[in-house]
CSV table of C-alpha atoms in Angstrom, one decimal:
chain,number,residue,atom,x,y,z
A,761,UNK,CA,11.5,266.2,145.1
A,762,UNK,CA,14.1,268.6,143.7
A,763,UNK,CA,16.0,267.7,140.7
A,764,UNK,CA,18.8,270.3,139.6
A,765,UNK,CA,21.2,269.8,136.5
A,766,UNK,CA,22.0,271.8,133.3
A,767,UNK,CA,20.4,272.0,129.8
A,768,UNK,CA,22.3,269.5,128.1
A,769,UNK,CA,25.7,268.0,128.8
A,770,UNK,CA,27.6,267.4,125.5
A,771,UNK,CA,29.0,270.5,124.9
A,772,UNK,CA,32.3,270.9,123.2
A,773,UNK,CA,33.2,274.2,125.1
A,774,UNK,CA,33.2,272.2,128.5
A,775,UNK,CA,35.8,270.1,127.6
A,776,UNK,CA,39.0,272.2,129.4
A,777,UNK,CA,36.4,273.7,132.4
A,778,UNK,CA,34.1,271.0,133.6
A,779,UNK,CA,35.2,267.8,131.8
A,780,UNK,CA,39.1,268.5,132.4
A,781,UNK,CA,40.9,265.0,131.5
A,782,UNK,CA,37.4,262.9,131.1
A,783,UNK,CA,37.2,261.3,127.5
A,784,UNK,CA,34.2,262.1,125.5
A,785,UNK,CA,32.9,258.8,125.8
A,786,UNK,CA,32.2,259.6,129.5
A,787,UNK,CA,30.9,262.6,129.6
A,788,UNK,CA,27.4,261.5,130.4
A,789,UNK,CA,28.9,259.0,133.2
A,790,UNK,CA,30.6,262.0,134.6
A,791,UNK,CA,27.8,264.4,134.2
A,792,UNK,CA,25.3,262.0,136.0
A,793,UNK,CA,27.6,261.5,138.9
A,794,UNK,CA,27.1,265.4,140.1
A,795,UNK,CA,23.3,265.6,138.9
A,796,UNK,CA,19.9,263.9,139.6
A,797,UNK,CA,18.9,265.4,135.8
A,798,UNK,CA,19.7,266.5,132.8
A,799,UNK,CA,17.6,268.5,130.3
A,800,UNK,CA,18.2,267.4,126.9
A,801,UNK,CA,18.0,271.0,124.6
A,802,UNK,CA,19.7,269.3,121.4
A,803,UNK,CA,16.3,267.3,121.0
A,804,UNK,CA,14.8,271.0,120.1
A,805,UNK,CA,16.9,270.5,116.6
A,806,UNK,CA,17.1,266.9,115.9
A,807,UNK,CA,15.2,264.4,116.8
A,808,UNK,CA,16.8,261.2,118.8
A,809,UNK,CA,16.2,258.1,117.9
A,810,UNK,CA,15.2,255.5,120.1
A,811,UNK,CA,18.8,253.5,120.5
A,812,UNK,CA,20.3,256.9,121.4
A,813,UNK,CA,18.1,257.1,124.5
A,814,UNK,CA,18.1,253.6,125.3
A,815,UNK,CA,22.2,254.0,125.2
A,816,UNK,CA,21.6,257.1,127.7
A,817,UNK,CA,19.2,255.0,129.7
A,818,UNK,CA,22.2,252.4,130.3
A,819,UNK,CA,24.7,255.0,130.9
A,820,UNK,CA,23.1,256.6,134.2
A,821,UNK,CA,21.5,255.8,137.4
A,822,UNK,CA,18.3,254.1,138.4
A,823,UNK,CA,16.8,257.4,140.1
A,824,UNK,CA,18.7,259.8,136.9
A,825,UNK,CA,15.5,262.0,135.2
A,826,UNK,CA,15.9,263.5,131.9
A,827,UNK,CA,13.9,266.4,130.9
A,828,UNK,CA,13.3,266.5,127.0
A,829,UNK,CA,12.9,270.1,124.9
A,830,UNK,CA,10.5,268.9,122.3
A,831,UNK,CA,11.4,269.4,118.5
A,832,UNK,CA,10.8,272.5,117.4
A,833,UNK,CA,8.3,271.2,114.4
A,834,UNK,CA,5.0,271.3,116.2
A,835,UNK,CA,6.2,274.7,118.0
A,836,UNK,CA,7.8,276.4,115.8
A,837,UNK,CA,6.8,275.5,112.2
A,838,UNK,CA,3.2,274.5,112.7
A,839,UNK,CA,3.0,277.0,115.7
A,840,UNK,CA,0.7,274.1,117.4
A,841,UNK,CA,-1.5,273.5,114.9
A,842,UNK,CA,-2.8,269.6,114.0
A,843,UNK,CA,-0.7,268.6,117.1
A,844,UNK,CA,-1.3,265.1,118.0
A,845,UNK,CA,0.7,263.6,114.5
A,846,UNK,CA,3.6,265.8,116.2
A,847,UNK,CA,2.8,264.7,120.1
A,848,UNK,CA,2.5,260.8,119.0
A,849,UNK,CA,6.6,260.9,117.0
A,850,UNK,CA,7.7,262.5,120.4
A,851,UNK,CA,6.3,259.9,122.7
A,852,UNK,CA,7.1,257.2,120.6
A,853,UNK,CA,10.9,258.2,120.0
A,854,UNK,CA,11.2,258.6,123.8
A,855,UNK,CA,9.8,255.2,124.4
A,856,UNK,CA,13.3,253.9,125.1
A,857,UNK,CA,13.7,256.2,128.3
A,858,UNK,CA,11.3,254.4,130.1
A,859,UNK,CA,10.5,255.7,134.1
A,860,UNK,CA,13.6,258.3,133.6
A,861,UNK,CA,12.0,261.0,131.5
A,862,UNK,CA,10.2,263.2,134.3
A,863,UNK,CA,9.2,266.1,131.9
A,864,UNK,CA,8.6,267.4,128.5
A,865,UNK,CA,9.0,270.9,127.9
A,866,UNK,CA,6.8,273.0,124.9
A,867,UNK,CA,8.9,275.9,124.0
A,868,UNK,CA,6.4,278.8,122.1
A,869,UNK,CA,8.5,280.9,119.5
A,870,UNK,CA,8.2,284.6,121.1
A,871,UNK,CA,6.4,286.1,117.9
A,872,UNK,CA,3.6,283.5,118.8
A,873,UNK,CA,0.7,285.5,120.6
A,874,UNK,CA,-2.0,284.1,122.6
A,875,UNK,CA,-4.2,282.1,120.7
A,876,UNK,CA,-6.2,280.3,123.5
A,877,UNK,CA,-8.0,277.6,120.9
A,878,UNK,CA,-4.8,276.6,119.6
A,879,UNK,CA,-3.5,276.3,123.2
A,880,UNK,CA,-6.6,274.3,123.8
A,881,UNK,CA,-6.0,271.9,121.0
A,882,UNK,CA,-2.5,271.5,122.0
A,883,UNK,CA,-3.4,270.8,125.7
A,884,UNK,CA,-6.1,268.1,124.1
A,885,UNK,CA,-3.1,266.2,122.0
A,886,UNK,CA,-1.2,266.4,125.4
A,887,UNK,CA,-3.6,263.7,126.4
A,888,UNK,CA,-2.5,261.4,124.4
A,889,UNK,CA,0.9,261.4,126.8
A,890,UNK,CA,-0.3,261.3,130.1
A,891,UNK,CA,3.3,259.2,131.2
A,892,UNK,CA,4.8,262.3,131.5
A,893,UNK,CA,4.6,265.7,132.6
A,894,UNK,CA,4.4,268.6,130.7
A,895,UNK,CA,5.7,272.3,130.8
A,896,UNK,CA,5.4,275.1,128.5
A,897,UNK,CA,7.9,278.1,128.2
A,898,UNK,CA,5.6,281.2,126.3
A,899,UNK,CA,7.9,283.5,125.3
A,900,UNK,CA,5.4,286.7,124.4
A,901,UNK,CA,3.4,288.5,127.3
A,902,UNK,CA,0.0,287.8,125.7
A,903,UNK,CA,0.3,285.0,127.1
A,904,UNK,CA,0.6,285.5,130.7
A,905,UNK,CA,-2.8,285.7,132.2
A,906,UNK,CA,-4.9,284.4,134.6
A,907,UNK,CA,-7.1,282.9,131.3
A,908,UNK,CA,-4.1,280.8,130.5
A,909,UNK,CA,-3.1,280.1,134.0
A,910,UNK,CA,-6.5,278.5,134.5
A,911,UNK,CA,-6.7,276.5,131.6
A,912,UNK,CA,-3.0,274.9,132.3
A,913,UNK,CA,-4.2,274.6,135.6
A,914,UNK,CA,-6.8,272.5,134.7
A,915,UNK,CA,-4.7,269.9,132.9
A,916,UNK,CA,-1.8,270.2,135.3
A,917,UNK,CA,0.7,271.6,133.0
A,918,UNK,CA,3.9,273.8,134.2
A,919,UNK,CA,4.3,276.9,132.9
A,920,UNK,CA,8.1,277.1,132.4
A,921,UNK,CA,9.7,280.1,134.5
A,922,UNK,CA,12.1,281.2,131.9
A,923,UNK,CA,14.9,283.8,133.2
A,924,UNK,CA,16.5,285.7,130.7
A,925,UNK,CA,17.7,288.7,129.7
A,926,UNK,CA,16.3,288.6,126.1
A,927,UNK,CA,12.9,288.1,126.8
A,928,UNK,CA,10.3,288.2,129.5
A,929,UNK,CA,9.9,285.2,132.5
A,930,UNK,CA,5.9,284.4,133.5
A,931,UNK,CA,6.4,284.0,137.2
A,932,UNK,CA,3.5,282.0,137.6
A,933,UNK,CA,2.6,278.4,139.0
A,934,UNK,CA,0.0,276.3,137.5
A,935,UNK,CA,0.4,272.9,138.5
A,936,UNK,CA,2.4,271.1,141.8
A,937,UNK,CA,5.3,270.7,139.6
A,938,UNK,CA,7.2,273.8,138.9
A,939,UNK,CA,9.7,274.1,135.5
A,940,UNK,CA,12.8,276.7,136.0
A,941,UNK,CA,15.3,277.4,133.0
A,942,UNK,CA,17.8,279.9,134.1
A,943,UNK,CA,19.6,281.1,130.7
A,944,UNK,CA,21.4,283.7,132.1
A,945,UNK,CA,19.9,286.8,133.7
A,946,UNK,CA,22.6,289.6,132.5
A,947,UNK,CA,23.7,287.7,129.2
A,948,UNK,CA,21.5,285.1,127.8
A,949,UNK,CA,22.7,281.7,127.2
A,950,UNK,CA,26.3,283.1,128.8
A,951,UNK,CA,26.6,285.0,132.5
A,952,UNK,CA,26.8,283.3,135.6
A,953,UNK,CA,24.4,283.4,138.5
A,954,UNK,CA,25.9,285.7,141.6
A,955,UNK,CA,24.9,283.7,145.3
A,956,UNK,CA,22.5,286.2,145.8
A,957,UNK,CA,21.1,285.4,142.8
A,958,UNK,CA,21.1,281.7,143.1
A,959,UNK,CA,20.5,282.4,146.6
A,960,UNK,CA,17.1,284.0,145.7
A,961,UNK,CA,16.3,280.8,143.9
A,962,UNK,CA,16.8,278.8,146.9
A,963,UNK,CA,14.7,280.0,149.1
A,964,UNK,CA,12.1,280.2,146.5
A,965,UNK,CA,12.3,276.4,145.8
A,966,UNK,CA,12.9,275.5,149.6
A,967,UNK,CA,9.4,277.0,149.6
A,968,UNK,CA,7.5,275.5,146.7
A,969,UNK,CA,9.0,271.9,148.0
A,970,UNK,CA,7.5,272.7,151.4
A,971,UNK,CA,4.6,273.0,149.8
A,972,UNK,CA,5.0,269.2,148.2
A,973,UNK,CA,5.9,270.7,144.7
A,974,UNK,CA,8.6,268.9,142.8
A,975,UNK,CA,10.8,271.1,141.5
A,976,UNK,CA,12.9,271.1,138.6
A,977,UNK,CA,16.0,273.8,137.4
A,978,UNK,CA,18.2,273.3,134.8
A,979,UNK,CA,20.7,276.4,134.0
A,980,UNK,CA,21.0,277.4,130.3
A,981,UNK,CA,24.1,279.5,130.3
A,982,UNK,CA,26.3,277.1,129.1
A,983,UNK,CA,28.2,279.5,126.6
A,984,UNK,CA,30.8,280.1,129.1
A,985,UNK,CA,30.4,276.9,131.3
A,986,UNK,CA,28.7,278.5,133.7
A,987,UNK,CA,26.0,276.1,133.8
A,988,UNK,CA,27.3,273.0,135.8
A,989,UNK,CA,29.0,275.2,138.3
A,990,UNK,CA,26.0,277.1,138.6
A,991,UNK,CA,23.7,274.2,139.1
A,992,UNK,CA,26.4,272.8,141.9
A,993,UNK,CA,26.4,276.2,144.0
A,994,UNK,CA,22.5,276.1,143.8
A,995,UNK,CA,22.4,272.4,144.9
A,996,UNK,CA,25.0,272.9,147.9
A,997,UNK,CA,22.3,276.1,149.2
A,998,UNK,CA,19.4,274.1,149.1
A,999,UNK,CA,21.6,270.9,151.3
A,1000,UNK,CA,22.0,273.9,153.6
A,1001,UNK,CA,18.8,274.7,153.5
């Protein structure tokens, strides 16, 4: 299964490139027309409540997934410590979204440095969610090691391959489903993916789905739309492929 979209939809800026005479009201309609997924990012800074993703529940497709960036509370401000209070308000305020929330990714601030009982405690409160999978973006090379690789192995959690240009991707998979966020290789959050570039994706993913991975991407350089175009050029390569 390969499930391609962009990280988040609702953004002002698209309004005049990608949402050209759609009212506001549709955009999600629209949006989940083009794409089998969405990641939601704005869940990083807010949290939803539960009658904002029942409404997005109603608004797409039976088979539409939706990726959630968990709030930045446990990661960021506890740094992963007493994590099941934290896991338990996520689970319960995505209730609403039912079969369509695939994934839930765990973003790591990049001053956080490997601390493999906190990992371990985190992976324990994980438990608690078993519904849904899981993915992690680590942001600081302490983490990327064949000590970590083995312990998200073991509880068949995604480490998220994270291309940027501010900070370093963990090429590395850990479980048989495999987490891309492509933020913008030359300018973070901003430059558009060349076909060779997306072109090197491809035949990366037509691999890992050969080998009965499911397979998610969702591009993050929406600061100059280049997002949803992106993610329809890398969708067209892999019907070709």
């Amino acid at each position: 299964m390969i499930f391609i979209g962009s990280s988040g939809w609702s953004y002002q800026h698209w309004q005049n490139c990608f949402y050209t005479g759609v009212a506001r009201k549709d955009w999600l309609k629209f949006y989940a027309e083009r794409f089998s997924a969405v990641e939601v990012n704005g869940t990083f800074y807010r949290l939803q409540s539960p009658a904002t993703f029942k409404k997005w529940f109603d608004e797409t497709p039976a088979t539409f997934k939706f990726a959630l960036k968990a709030n930045r509370y446990l990661t960021h401000n506890k740094k992963l410590l007493d994590p099941e209070p934290s896991v338990l308000i996520e689970k319960n305020h995505a209730v609403a979204l039912g079969e369509k929330l695939a994934v839930v990714l765990w973003q790591l601030p990049g001053l956080l440095k490997k601390d493999l009982p906190r990992l371990q405690g985190f992976i324990d409160a994980l438990q608690q969610w078993p519904e849904v999978r899981h993915s992690i973006e680590f942001r600081h090379v302490s983490w990327f090691d064949d000590e970590v690789a083995a312990k998200l192995a073991q509880a068949e959690i995604a480490v998220c391959l994270s291309d940027a240009e501010t900070w370093p991707m963990w090429d590395r998979v850990t479980s048989n489903l495999v987490y891309i966020r492509l933020h913008g290789h030359a300018r973070t959050y901003a430059s558009s993916y060349s076909n060779p570039e997306l072109a090197y994706w491809a035949e990366r993913i037509t691999q890992w789905l050969n080998e009965g991975r499911e397979v998610h991407v969702y591009f993050d350089n929406d600061a100059e739309c280049a997002a949803p175009f992106n993610a329809l050029a890398l969708r067209a390569m892999l019907d070709v492929l």
